Coordinates of C-alpha atoms in Angstrom, one line a residue:
M1147 CA 41.0 3.0 54.2
K1148 CA 40.2 6.0 52.0
K1149 CA 42.4 4.6 49.2
L1150 CA 40.8 1.2 49.5
F1151 CA 37.4 2.8 49.3
S1152 CA 38.3 4.7 46.2
L1153 CA 39.7 1.5 44.6
L1154 CA 36.5 -0.4 45.4
L1155 CA 34.4 2.5 44.1
A1156 CA 36.4 2.5 40.8
V1157 CA 36.0 -1.3 40.5
A1158 CA 32.3 -1.0 41.1
L1159 CA 31.9 1.7 38.5
V1160 CA 33.8 -0.3 35.9
S1161 CA 31.8 -3.4 36.7
G1162 CA 28.5 -1.4 36.6
A1163 CA 29.5 0.0 33.2
A1164 CA 30.2 -3.4 31.9
S1165 CA 26.9 -4.8 33.1
A1166 CA 25.1 -1.7 31.8
L1167 CA 26.0 -2.5 28.3
A1168 CA 27.1 -6.1 27.9
D1169 CA 28.8 -7.4 24.7
T1170 CA 25.5 -8.7 23.6
I1171 CA 22.2 -7.0 24.5
K1172 CA 19.3 -9.3 24.5
I1173 CA 15.8 -7.9 23.4
G1174 CA 12.8 -10.2 23.6
G1175 CA 10.2 -10.4 20.9
L1176 CA 6.6 -11.5 21.4
A1177 CA 4.4 -12.1 18.3
P1178 CA 1.9 -14.5 16.8
L1179 CA 4.0 -16.2 14.1
T1180 CA 1.5 -18.9 13.5
G1181 CA -2.2 -18.9 13.7
D1182 CA -5.1 -16.7 12.7
V1183 CA -3.4 -13.4 13.2
A1184 CA 0.2 -14.5 12.2
Q1185 CA 0.2 -11.9 9.4
Y1186 CA 0.5 -9.1 11.9
G1187 CA 3.2 -10.8 14.0
I1188 CA 5.4 -11.7 11.0
A1189 CA 5.1 -8.2 9.7
V1190 CA 6.2 -6.7 13.0
R1191 CA 9.1 -9.2 13.3
E1192 CA 10.3 -8.3 9.7
G1193 CA 10.4 -4.6 10.5
V1194 CA 12.1 -5.2 13.8
D1195 CA 14.7 -7.6 12.4
L1196 CA 15.5 -5.2 9.6
Y1197 CA 16.2 -2.4 12.0
I1198 CA 18.4 -4.6 14.3
E1199 CA 20.4 -5.9 11.3
Q1200 CA 21.1 -2.3 10.2
L1201 CA 22.0 -1.2 13.8
N1202 CA 24.5 -4.0 14.2
A1203 CA 26.0 -3.4 10.9
A1204 CA 26.6 0.3 12.0
G1205 CA 28.2 -0.8 15.3
G1206 CA 25.3 -1.7 17.5
I1207 CA 24.7 0.2 20.7
H1208 CA 27.9 1.8 21.8
G1209 CA 29.8 -1.1 20.2
D1210 CA 27.6 -3.8 21.7
T1211 CA 25.6 -6.3 19.5
V1212 CA 21.9 -6.5 19.8
E1213 CA 20.3 -10.0 19.7
M1214 CA 16.6 -10.5 19.2
I1215 CA 15.0 -13.5 20.8
W1216 CA 11.5 -14.2 19.3
Y1217 CA 8.8 -16.4 20.7
D1218 CA 5.6 -17.4 18.9
E1219 CA 2.6 -16.8 21.3
K1220 CA 0.1 -17.9 18.5
G1221 CA -2.2 -14.9 19.3
D1222 CA -3.1 -16.4 22.7
A1223 CA -2.8 -14.5 26.0
T1224 CA -1.8 -17.7 28.0
E1225 CA 0.9 -18.4 25.4
A1226 CA 2.1 -14.9 25.6
I1227 CA 2.4 -15.0 29.4
N1228 CA 4.4 -18.2 29.2
A1229 CA 6.8 -16.7 26.5
Y1230 CA 7.2 -13.5 28.6
N1231 CA 8.3 -15.5 31.6
R1232 CA 10.8 -17.4 29.5
L1233 CA 12.2 -14.1 28.2
V1234 CA 12.5 -12.5 31.6
E1235 CA 13.5 -15.5 33.8
S1236 CA 15.6 -17.7 31.4
D1237 CA 16.8 -15.5 28.6
K1238 CA 17.4 -12.5 30.8
V1239 CA 16.4 -9.9 28.2
S1240 CA 16.9 -6.1 28.8
A1241 CA 13.7 -5.1 27.0
I1242 CA 10.8 -6.5 25.1
I1243 CA 9.2 -5.6 21.7
G1244 CA 5.6 -6.8 21.8
D1245 CA 3.1 -8.1 22.0
V1246 CA 1.1 -7.6 18.8
T1247 CA -2.6 -7.9 19.3
S1248 CA -4.5 -6.4 22.2
K1249 CA -5.4 -9.3 24.4
P1250 CA -1.8 -10.8 24.7
S1251 CA -0.5 -7.3 25.1
L1252 CA -2.8 -6.5 28.0
A1253 CA -1.8 -9.8 29.7
V1254 CA 1.9 -9.3 29.3
G1255 CA 1.6 -5.7 30.4
D1256 CA 0.2 -6.6 33.7
L1257 CA 3.4 -8.6 34.4
A1258 CA 5.9 -6.1 32.8
V1259 CA 4.7 -3.3 35.0
E1260 CA 5.6 -5.3 38.1
I1261 CA 9.4 -5.2 37.3
G1262 CA 9.4 -2.1 35.1
I1263 CA 11.1 -3.7 32.1
P1264 CA 11.1 -1.4 29.0
I1265 CA 8.5 -2.8 26.6
I1266 CA 7.0 -1.3 23.3
T1267 CA 4.4 -2.7 21.1
A1268 CA 4.3 -1.9 17.3
S1269 CA 0.7 -2.8 16.8
A1270 CA -1.5 -3.1 20.0
T1271 CA -4.0 -0.3 19.6
N1272 CA -6.2 -0.8 22.7
Y1273 CA -6.2 2.2 25.0
D1274 CA -5.7 0.1 28.1
V1275 CA -2.4 -1.5 26.9
T1276 CA -0.4 1.4 28.2
E1277 CA -2.8 2.6 30.9
G1278 CA -1.2 2.7 34.3
K1279 CA 2.0 1.2 32.9
P1280 CA 4.8 3.8 32.8
N1281 CA 7.2 1.3 31.2
Y1282 CA 4.9 0.3 28.3
F1283 CA 5.0 2.3 25.0
R1284 CA 3.7 1.9 21.5
S1285 CA 4.8 3.0 18.1
C1286 CA 1.3 2.8 16.6
F1287 CA -1.6 5.1 17.1
L1288 CA -4.4 3.7 19.3
D1289 CA -8.0 2.7 18.8
P1290 CA -9.9 5.8 19.8
F1291 CA -7.8 8.0 17.6
Q1292 CA -8.2 5.8 14.4
A1293 CA -11.9 5.3 15.1
R1294 CA -12.5 9.1 15.5
T1295 CA -10.4 9.7 12.4
M1296 CA -12.6 7.4 10.3
A1297 CA -15.9 9.0 11.6
N1298 CA -14.5 12.4 10.6
F1299 CA -13.4 11.0 7.2
A1300 CA -16.8 9.6 6.6
R1301 CA -18.3 13.0 7.3
D1302 CA -15.8 15.3 5.6
E1303 CA -14.7 13.2 2.5
L1304 CA -17.7 10.8 1.9
G1305 CA -20.5 13.1 3.0
V1306 CA -22.0 10.3 5.1
T1307 CA -24.6 11.3 7.7
K1308 CA -26.3 7.8 8.5
L1309 CA -24.0 5.1 9.7
A1310 CA -24.1 1.5 10.9
V1311 CA -21.6 -0.4 13.1
L1312 CA -20.9 -4.1 13.1
Y1313 CA -18.4 -5.4 15.7
D1314 CA -17.1 -8.4 17.6
I1315 CA -18.6 -8.5 21.1
A1316 CA -16.0 -10.8 22.3
D1317 CA -12.9 -8.8 21.3
D1318 CA -11.6 -5.8 23.3
Y1319 CA -10.1 -4.3 20.1
S1320 CA -13.3 -4.4 18.2
V1321 CA -15.5 -3.2 21.1
G1322 CA -13.2 -0.2 21.7
L1323 CA -13.2 0.7 18.0
A1324 CA -17.0 0.5 17.7
E1325 CA -17.7 2.6 20.8
A1326 CA -15.1 5.3 19.9
F1327 CA -16.5 5.5 16.3
A1328 CA -20.0 5.8 17.4
D1329 CA -19.2 8.4 20.1
Q1330 CA -17.4 10.5 17.5
A1331 CA -20.1 10.2 14.9
K1332 CA -22.7 11.4 17.4
L1333 CA -20.5 14.4 18.1
N1334 CA -20.3 15.1 14.4
G1335 CA -24.1 15.1 14.2
Q1336 CA -24.0 11.8 12.3
E1337 CA -26.8 9.2 13.1
I1338 CA -26.0 5.6 14.1
V1339 CA -28.9 3.8 12.6
A1340 CA -27.8 0.3 13.4
Y1341 CA -25.4 -1.2 16.0
E1342 CA -25.0 -4.9 15.5
A1343 CA -22.7 -7.5 17.1
G1344 CA -21.2 -10.9 16.3
T1345 CA -18.0 -12.8 17.0
A1346 CA -14.8 -13.5 15.0
A1347 CA -15.8 -17.2 15.2
D1348 CA -19.0 -16.6 13.1
V1349 CA -19.0 -17.5 9.5
D1350 CA -22.4 -16.3 8.7
F1351 CA -23.2 -12.5 9.3
K1352 CA -26.2 -12.4 7.1
A1353 CA -28.7 -11.9 10.0
Q1354 CA -26.9 -8.8 11.3
L1355 CA -26.3 -7.5 7.8
T1356 CA -30.0 -8.0 6.8
N1357 CA -30.9 -5.9 10.0
I1358 CA -28.4 -3.3 9.0
A1359 CA -29.6 -3.1 5.4
A1360 CA -33.2 -2.5 6.6
K1361 CA -32.0 0.6 8.3
E1362 CA -30.6 2.1 5.1
P1363 CA -27.2 3.3 6.3
E1364 CA -25.0 5.3 3.9
A1365 CA -21.8 3.4 5.2
L1366 CA -20.9 0.5 7.5
Y1367 CA -18.1 0.6 10.0
V1368 CA -16.7 -3.0 10.3
A1369 CA -14.8 -3.2 13.5
Y1370 CA -13.2 -6.6 12.7
Y1371 CA -9.9 -8.1 11.6
Y1372 CA -9.4 -8.8 7.9
G1373 CA -10.5 -12.4 8.0
P1374 CA -14.0 -11.9 9.3
A1375 CA -14.3 -8.7 7.5
A1376 CA -13.8 -10.4 4.1
L1377 CA -16.8 -12.6 4.9
I1378 CA -18.9 -9.6 6.0
V1379 CA -18.1 -7.7 2.7
T1380 CA -18.9 -10.7 0.6
Q1381 CA -22.2 -11.5 2.5
A1382 CA -23.2 -7.8 2.4
A1383 CA -23.3 -8.0 -1.4
E1384 CA -25.4 -11.1 -1.1
V1385 CA -28.1 -9.4 1.0
G1386 CA -28.0 -6.3 -1.1
L1387 CA -26.2 -4.0 1.2
N1388 CA -24.2 -1.9 -1.2
V1389 CA -22.6 0.9 0.8
P1390 CA -19.0 2.0 1.5
F1391 CA -17.3 0.0 4.2
L1392 CA -15.1 1.7 6.8
G1393 CA -12.6 0.0 9.1
A1394 CA -9.4 0.2 11.2
D1395 CA -5.9 -1.1 10.8
G1396 CA -7.0 -4.7 11.4
I1397 CA -8.5 -4.6 7.8
N1398 CA -4.9 -4.6 6.4
G1399 CA -4.6 -7.9 4.5
I1400 CA -8.2 -8.4 3.5
E1401 CA -7.3 -8.3 -0.2
T1402 CA -5.4 -11.6 0.4
V1403 CA -8.3 -13.6 1.7
I1404 CA -11.5 -12.1 0.0
S1405 CA -13.0 -14.2 -2.7
D1406 CA -13.8 -11.2 -4.9
V1407 CA -11.3 -8.2 -4.6
A1408 CA -13.5 -6.1 -6.8
L1409 CA -15.9 -5.7 -3.8
L1410 CA -13.1 -3.7 -2.2
D1411 CA -12.4 -1.2 -5.0
N1412 CA -13.0 2.4 -3.8
A1413 CA -15.6 0.8 -1.4
F1414 CA -13.5 0.0 1.6
F1415 CA -11.6 2.7 3.5
Y1416 CA -9.6 2.1 6.6
T1417 CA -7.1 3.8 8.9
D1418 CA -3.6 2.5 8.8
H1419 CA -0.1 3.4 10.3
F1420 CA 1.9 3.7 7.0
A1421 CA 1.6 4.1 3.3
S1422 CA 4.3 2.6 1.1
D1423 CA 4.2 5.6 -1.2
A1424 CA 5.1 8.0 1.6
T1425 CA 7.9 10.4 0.4
T1426 CA 10.0 11.3 3.5
D1427 CA 13.6 10.3 3.3
A1428 CA 13.1 7.7 6.1
A1429 CA 10.2 6.1 4.4
V1430 CA 11.9 6.0 1.0
A1431 CA 15.0 4.4 2.6
F1432 CA 12.9 1.9 4.5
F1433 CA 11.1 0.9 1.3
G1434 CA 14.3 0.2 -0.4
S1435 CA 16.1 -1.6 2.4
F1436 CA 13.0 -3.7 3.2
T1437 CA 12.7 -4.7 -0.4
E1438 CA 16.4 -5.6 -0.7
K1439 CA 16.3 -7.8 2.5
Y1440 CA 13.0 -9.7 1.9
G1441 CA 12.8 -9.6 -1.9
K1442 CA 9.4 -7.9 -1.7
A1443 CA 8.1 -4.4 -0.9
P1444 CA 6.7 -3.6 2.5
Y1445 CA 3.1 -5.1 2.4
N1446 CA 1.8 -4.3 5.8
A1447 CA 1.9 -1.1 8.0
F1448 CA 3.3 -3.1 10.8
N1449 CA 6.5 -3.7 8.9
A1450 CA 7.0 0.0 9.4
T1451 CA 5.7 0.3 13.0
G1452 CA 7.9 -2.7 13.9
Y1453 CA 10.9 -0.9 12.5
D1454 CA 10.0 2.2 14.4
A1455 CA 9.4 0.3 17.7
A1456 CA 13.0 -1.1 17.5
L1457 CA 14.2 2.4 16.6
V1458 CA 12.6 4.0 19.6
L1459 CA 13.9 1.3 22.0
C1460 CA 17.4 1.2 20.8
E1461 CA 17.8 4.9 20.6
A1462 CA 16.6 5.1 24.1
M1463 CA 19.3 2.6 25.1
K1464 CA 21.9 4.7 23.3
A1465 CA 20.7 7.8 25.1
A1466 CA 20.7 6.0 28.5
G1467 CA 24.1 4.5 28.0
S1468 CA 22.7 1.6 29.9
V1469 CA 20.2 -1.2 29.9
D1470 CA 19.0 -0.2 33.4
F1471 CA 15.3 -0.4 33.2
D1472 CA 14.5 2.9 34.7
A1473 CA 17.1 4.8 32.6
V1474 CA 15.9 3.3 29.4
V1475 CA 12.2 4.0 30.2
A1476 CA 13.1 7.6 31.0
A1477 CA 14.9 7.9 27.7
M1478 CA 11.9 6.4 25.8
K1479 CA 9.7 8.9 27.5
A1480 CA 11.9 11.7 26.1
T1481 CA 11.9 10.3 22.5
D1482 CA 11.9 12.8 19.7
V1483 CA 13.0 11.0 16.6
E1484 CA 12.2 10.9 12.9
G1485 CA 10.8 7.4 12.2
V1486 CA 9.6 5.6 9.1
T1487 CA 6.0 6.4 10.0
G1488 CA 6.8 10.1 10.8
K1489 CA 8.1 12.1 13.7
L1490 CA 7.7 10.2 17.0
S1491 CA 7.2 11.6 20.5
F1492 CA 5.1 10.4 23.3
D1493 CA 2.2 11.9 25.3
D1494 CA 1.4 11.3 29.0
H1495 CA -0.2 7.9 28.2
N1496 CA 2.9 6.6 26.3
D1497 CA 1.0 6.8 23.0
P1498 CA 2.8 8.3 20.0
I1499 CA 1.9 11.7 18.7
K1500 CA 1.9 11.0 14.9
S1501 CA -0.2 10.8 11.8
A1502 CA -2.8 8.3 10.5
F1503 CA -3.1 7.2 6.9
I1504 CA -6.4 6.6 5.1
T1505 CA -6.1 3.7 2.6
T1506 CA -8.5 2.2 0.2
F1507 CA -8.2 -0.3 -2.7
V1508 CA -7.9 0.2 -6.5
D1509 CA -7.8 -2.9 -8.7
G1510 CA -7.4 -4.9 -5.5
N1511 CA -4.3 -3.0 -4.4
Q1512 CA -3.9 -0.9 -1.3
T1513 CA -3.9 2.8 -2.3
F1514 CA -3.2 5.7 -0.2
V1515 CA -6.0 8.3 0.1
K1516 CA -5.1 10.9 2.7
Q1517 CA -2.7 11.5 5.6
Q1518 CA -4.6 12.7 8.7
E1519 CA -2.6 14.7 11.1
P1520 CA -3.2 14.4 14.9

């Protein structure tokens, strides 16, 4: 009986090892690949796919190939939930990279926490995305940090004491940014002279901008994504509001949609997750390999945070020697790696401890200004 037990135990261990790291490890990807915020989803996917390609070329994870399975959720929370269910129930993925924007990420996170599947977002910066979800991580900094950073930058670098805020009342990302920015400004002794709201669906912001101009701020914090922000900058000039504009990572890409890029030059400053002219070995290597694969230089910070999200997840699988959910999550929690966007470790909220980059525009091109340490 003892010999039989030992034999069964050995078979179980071998079987467990095989299931722990199968010949092909499936990782799900959730991103808006079409629609209004597709630029962010495509940028994340490009970074992730580059890392996975390099990983497989180097032998995968302990000899096993990694397969990415992507679904386009179109920037919609319901679509994201449907895609998540396909990944988990039909594709049987071992982990997920995603989602990209805050609302779909919040929706998916509520489901992911129920089964404990390892999940990491490269771009969702809303604080609540990882709140109460020990299995949900992010490779990007979060909204309160970048909003506080920009309020401090306005004070320290621009000498601004009177500020206005314009935000999207229907968007959690925008509301969170606006609140954190205003709170930090008040702590800094800066005055919020105007606090106006609209929605991303608006095409005319002139009423809010006229109200703001009447209060004579020295700078305007635009808590919007790049599409509406381009309209805001253009219409601000039309109503005579000529002040520096401040923003967050959602501003990335504004130069591709604004009618007059000259309005941005040394006039719009925003927080971002990466600068293409960073000089670390990892950043330089990433720049070269990305350009070689896609025939273009990295154009969006989420190219880099996508790469780092895949790095964190796959290094955790290597460390765990398994795709067991709990083992991988524990290894992610213990992360201490050098990524493209800097050294990555995690705090108690599963948010990365890392730098923020201040970016502006010169001749319509993104230009690095300052690296802000945590």
